[in-house]
CSV table of C-alpha atoms and ligand atoms in Angstrom, one decimal:
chain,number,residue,atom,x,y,z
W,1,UNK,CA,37.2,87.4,114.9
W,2,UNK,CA,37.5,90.7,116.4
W,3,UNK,CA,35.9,89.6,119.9
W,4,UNK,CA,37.7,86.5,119.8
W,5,UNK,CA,41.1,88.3,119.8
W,6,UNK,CA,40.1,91.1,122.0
W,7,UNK,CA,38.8,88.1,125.3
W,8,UNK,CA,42.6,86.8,123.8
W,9,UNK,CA,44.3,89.9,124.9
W,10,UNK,CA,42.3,88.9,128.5
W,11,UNK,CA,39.7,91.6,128.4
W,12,UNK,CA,38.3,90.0,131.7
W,13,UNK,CA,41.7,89.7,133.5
W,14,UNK,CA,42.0,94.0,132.7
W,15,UNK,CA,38.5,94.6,134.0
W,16,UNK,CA,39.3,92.7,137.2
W,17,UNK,CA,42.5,94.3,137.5
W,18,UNK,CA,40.5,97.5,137.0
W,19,UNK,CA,38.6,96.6,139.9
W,20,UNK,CA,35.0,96.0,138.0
W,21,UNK,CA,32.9,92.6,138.3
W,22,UNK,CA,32.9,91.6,134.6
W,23,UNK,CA,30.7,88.6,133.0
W,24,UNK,CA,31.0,87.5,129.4
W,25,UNK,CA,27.7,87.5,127.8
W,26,UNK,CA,29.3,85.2,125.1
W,27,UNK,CA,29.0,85.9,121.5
W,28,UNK,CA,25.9,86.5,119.3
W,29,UNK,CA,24.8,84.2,116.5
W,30,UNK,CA,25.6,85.9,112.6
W,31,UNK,CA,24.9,85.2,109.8
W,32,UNK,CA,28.3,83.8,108.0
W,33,UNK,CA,29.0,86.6,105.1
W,34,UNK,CA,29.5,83.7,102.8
W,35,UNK,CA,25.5,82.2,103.6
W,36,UNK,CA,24.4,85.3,103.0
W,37,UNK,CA,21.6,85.4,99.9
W,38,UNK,CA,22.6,87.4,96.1
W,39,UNK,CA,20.4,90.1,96.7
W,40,UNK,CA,22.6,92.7,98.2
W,41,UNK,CA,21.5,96.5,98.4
W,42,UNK,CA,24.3,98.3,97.1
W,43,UNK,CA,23.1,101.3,99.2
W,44,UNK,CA,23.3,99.5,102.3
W,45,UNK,CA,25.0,96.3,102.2
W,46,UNK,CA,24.0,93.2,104.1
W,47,UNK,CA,21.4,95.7,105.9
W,48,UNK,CA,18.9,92.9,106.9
W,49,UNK,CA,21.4,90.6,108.1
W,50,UNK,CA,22.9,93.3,110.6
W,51,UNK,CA,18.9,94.4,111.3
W,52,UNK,CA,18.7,91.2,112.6
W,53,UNK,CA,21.9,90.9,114.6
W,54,UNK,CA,21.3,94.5,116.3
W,55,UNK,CA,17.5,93.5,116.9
W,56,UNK,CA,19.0,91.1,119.8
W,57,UNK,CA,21.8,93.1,120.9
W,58,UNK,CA,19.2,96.0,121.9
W,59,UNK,CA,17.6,93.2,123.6
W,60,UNK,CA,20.7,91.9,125.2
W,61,UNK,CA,22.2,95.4,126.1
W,62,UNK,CA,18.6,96.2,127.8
W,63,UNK,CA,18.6,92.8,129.8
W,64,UNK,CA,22.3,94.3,131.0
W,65,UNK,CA,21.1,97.8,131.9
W,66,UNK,CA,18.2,96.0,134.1
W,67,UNK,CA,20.7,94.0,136.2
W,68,UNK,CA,22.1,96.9,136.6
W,69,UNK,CA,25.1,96.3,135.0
W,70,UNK,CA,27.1,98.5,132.1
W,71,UNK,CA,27.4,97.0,128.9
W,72,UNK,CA,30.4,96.6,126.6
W,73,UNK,CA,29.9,95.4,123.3
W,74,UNK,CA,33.0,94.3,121.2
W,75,UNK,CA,32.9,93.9,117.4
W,76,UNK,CA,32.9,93.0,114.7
W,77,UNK,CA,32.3,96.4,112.8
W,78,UNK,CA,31.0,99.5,114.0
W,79,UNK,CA,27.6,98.6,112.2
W,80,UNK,CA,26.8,96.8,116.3
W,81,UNK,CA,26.6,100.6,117.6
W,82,UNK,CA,22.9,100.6,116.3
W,83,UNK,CA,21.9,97.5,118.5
W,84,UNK,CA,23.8,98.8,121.3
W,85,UNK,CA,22.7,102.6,121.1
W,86,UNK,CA,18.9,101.3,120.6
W,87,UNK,CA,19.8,99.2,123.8
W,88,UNK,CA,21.1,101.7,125.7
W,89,UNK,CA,19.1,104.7,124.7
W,90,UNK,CA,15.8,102.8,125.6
W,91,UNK,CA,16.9,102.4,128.9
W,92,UNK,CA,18.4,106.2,129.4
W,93,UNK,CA,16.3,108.3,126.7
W,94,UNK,CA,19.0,111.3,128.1
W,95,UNK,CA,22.1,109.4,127.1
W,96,UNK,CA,24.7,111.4,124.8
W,97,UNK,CA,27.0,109.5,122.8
W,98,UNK,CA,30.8,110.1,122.1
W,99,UNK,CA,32.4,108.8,119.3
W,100,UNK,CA,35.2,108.3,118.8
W,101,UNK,CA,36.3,107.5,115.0
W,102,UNK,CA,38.9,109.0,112.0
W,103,UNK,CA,35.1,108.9,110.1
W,104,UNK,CA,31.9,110.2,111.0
W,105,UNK,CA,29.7,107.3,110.3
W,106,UNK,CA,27.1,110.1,109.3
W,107,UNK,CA,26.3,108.4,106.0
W,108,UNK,CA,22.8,107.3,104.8
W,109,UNK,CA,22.2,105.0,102.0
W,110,UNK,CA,21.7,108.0,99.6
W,111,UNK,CA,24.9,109.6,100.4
W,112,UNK,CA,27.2,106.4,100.8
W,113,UNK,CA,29.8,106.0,98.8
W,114,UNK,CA,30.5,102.8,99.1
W,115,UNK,CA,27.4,101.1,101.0
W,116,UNK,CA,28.9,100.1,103.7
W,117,UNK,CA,26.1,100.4,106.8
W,118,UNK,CA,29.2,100.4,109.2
W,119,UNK,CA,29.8,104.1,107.7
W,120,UNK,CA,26.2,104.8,108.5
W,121,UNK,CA,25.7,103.6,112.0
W,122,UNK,CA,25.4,106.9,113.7
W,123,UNK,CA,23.1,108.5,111.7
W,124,UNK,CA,20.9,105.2,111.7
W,125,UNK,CA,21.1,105.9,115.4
W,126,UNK,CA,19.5,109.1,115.1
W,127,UNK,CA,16.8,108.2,112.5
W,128,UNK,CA,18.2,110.9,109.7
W,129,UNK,CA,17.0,110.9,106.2
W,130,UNK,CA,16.0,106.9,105.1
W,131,UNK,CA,16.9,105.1,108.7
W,132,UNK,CA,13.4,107.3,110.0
W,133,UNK,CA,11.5,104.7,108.1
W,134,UNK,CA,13.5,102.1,110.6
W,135,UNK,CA,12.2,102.3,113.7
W,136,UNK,CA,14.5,99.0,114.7
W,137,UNK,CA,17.9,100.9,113.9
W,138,UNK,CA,16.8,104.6,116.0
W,139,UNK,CA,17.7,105.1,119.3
W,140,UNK,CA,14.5,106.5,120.8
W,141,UNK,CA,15.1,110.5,122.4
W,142,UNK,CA,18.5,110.8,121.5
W,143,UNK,CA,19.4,114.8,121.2
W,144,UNK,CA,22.2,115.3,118.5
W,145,UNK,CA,23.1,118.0,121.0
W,146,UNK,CA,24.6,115.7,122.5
W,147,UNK,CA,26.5,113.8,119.9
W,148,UNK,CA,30.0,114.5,120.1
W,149,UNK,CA,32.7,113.0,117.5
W,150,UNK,CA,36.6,113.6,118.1
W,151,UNK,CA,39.2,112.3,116.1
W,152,UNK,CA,37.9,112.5,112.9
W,153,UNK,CA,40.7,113.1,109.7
W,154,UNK,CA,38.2,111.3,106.7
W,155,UNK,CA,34.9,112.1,105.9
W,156,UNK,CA,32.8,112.1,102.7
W,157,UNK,CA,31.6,115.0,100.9
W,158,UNK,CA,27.7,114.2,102.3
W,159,UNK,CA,28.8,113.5,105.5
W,160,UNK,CA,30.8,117.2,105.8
W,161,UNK,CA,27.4,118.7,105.0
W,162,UNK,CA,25.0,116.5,107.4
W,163,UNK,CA,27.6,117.6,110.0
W,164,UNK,CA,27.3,121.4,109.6
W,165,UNK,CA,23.4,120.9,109.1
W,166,UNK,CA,23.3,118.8,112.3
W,167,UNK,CA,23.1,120.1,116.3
W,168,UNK,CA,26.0,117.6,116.6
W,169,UNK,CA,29.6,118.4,117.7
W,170,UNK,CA,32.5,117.5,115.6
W,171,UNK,CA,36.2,117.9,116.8
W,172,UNK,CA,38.7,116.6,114.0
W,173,UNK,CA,42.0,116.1,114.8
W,174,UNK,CA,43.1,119.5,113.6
W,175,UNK,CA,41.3,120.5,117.0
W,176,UNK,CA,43.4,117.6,118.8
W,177,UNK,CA,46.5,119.5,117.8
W,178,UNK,CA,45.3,123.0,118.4
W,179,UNK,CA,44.1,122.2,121.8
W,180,UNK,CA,45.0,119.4,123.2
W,181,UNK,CA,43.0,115.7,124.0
W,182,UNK,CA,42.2,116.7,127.8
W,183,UNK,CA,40.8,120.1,126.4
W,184,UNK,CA,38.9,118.4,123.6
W,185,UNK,CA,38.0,115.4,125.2
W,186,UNK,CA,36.6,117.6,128.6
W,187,UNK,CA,34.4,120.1,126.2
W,188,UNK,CA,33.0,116.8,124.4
W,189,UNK,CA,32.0,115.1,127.3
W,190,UNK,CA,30.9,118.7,128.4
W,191,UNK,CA,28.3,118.5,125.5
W,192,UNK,CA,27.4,114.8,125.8
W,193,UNK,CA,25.9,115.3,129.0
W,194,UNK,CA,25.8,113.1,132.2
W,195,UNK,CA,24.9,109.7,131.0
W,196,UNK,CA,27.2,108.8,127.7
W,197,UNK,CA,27.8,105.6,125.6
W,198,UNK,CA,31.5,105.9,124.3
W,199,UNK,CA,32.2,104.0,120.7
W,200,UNK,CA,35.5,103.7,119.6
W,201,UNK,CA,36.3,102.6,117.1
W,202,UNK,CA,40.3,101.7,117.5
W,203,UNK,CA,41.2,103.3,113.6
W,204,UNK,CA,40.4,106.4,116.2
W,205,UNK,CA,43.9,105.7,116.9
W,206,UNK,CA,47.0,106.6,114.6
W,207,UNK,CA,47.4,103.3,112.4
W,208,UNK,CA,51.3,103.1,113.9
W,209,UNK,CA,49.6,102.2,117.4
W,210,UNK,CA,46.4,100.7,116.0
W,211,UNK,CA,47.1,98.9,112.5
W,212,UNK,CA,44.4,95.5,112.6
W,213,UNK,CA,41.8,98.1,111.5
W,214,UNK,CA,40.0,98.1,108.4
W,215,UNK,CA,39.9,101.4,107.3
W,216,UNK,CA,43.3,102.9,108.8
W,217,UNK,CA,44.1,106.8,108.0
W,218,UNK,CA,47.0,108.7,109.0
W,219,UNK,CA,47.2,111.1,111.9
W,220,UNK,CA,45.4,110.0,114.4
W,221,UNK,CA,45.3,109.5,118.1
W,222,UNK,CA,48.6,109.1,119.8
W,223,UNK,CA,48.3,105.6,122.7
W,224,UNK,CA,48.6,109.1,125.4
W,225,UNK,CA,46.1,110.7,123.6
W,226,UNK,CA,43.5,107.6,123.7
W,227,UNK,CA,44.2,106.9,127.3
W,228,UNK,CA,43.4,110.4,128.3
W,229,UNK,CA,40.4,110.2,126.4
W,230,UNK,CA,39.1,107.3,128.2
W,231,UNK,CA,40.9,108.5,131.4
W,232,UNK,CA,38.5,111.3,131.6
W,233,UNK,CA,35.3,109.0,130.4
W,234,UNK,CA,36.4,107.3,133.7
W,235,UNK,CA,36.9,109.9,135.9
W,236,UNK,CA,33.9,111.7,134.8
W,237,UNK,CA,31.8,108.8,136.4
W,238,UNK,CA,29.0,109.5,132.9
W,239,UNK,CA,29.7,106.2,131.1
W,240,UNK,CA,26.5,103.9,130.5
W,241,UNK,CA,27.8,101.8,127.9
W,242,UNK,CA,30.4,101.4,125.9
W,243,UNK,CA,31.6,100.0,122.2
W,244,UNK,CA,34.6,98.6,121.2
W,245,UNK,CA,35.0,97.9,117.2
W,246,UNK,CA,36.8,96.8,114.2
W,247,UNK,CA,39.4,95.1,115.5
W,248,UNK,CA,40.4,93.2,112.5
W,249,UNK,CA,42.6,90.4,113.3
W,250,UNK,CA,43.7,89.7,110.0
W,251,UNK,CA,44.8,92.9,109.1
W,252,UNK,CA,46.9,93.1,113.4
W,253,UNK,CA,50.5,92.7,114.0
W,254,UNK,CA,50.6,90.2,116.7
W,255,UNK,CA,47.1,91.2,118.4
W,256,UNK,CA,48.8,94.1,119.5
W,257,UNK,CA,45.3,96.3,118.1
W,258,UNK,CA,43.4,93.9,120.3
W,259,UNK,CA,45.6,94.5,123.4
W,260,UNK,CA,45.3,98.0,122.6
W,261,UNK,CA,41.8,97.8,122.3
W,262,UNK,CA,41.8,95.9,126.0
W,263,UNK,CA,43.6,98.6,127.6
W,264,UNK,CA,41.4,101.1,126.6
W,265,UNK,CA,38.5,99.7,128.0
W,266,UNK,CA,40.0,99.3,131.3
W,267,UNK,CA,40.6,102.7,131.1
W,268,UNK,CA,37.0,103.7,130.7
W,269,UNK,CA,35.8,101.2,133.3
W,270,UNK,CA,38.4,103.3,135.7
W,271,UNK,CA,41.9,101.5,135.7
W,272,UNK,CA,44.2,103.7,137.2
W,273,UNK,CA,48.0,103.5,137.7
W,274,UNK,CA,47.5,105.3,141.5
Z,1,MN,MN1,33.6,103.8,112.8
């Protein structure tokens, strides 16, 4: 539902506005939750079902990069950032990544509490611990060097050590109000590199601006702080491709997440107001 309300909020009327030549790739099949077989992995729940879904969004994201286009996948969860990280990373083996999240999504199936794979997505990306063994999830010669995170306020006790043990970046919030979102956002992008793929996930956001997310936490970005964020993506001229996820209808005031989630992306894709 989450695409469905964000092309409601007129995603394609803000690209044009923002001056870029969008086309809507349309949606890809999945697997209804409730078709879905018994057999669930605890540690990684409904992992072959989202295998198959990011199988053909690699496929669909590489088929955008060779018609020389920028792709912007919507979800649906943040689990789609595999797909779209093994899409983009085959076509740009130097692409950094900036996420931007209240969570890490550094868990692997042995260190998840809860088994949710849309908590695991970036260190699938990478190949850590169990997702080496899945060559379909890694994105081929990503350097966590340049793996940034900012906004993050939650993570889980395994995460907090994969982080320190990892070449990656991490600037929580606390860094936000220390420094400021153009400082931290500039040193991120600074240590993403040229190329980037930007994921947001819009509980990235402070839940008073962003509340049709699934897993809202307190304290976090402001709407100025989000827009300068993707402000600088834009001005920067470094983004390749771009995620925007869990907008969750259900849990939205009056699609005001998805509109949120609409002009954000405009701002990455270079909306300016002069
Ligand atoms: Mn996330």
């Amino acid at each position: 539902m989450g695409p469905s309300a964000i092309r409601y909020a007129d995603l394609s009327g803000a690209l044009d506005a923002a001056g870029v030549e969008s086309v809507d790739g349309g949606d890809l099949e999945v697997v209804r939750r409730e078709a879905t077989g018994d057999a669930i992995d605890e540690s990684a729940r409904f992992l072959p079902e989202i295998e198959d879904v990011c199988r053909r969004l690699a496929a669909r994201v590489r088929e955008s990069h060779d018609a020389g286009r920028t792709p912007l996948i919507l979800g649906g969860d943040h689990s789609v950032s595999i797909g779209s990280l093994a899409g983009t990373a085959a076509d740009d083996e130097d692409v950094g990544v900036l996420w931007l999240d209240a969570h890490a999504d550094f868990n692997t199936p042995s260190t998840t509490p809860s088994g949710n794979v849309h908590g695991m997505s970036l260190a699938a990306a990478l190949g850590r611990d169990e997702f080496a063994g899945m060559p379909w999830a890694n994105a081929p010669g990503i350097d966590e060097e340049n793996v940034v995170w900012v906004g993050l306020r939650e993570l889980d006790p395994g995460e907090r050590s994969a982080i320190k043990a990892s070449d990656a970046t991490a600037f929580p919030m606390s860094t936000v109000d220390e420094r400021g979102m153009y400082d931290v956002i500039e040193a991120a992008l600074a240590a993403a590199g040229e190329d980037v793929h930007v994921s947001l996930d819009l509980d990235f956001l402070d839940p008073n601006e962003a509340p049709g997310v699934g897993t809202p936490v307190q304290g976090g970005a402001t709407y100025r702080e989000a827009h300068a964020a993707l402000e600088a993506v834009a001005k920067r001229d470094c983004l390749r491709s771009m995620d925007v996820v869990e907008v969750n209808p259900v849990l939205d005031e009056h699609n005001r997440t998805a509109e949120l989630a609409v002009e954000l992306a405009a701002s990455a894709f270079g909306k300016r107001v002069l």
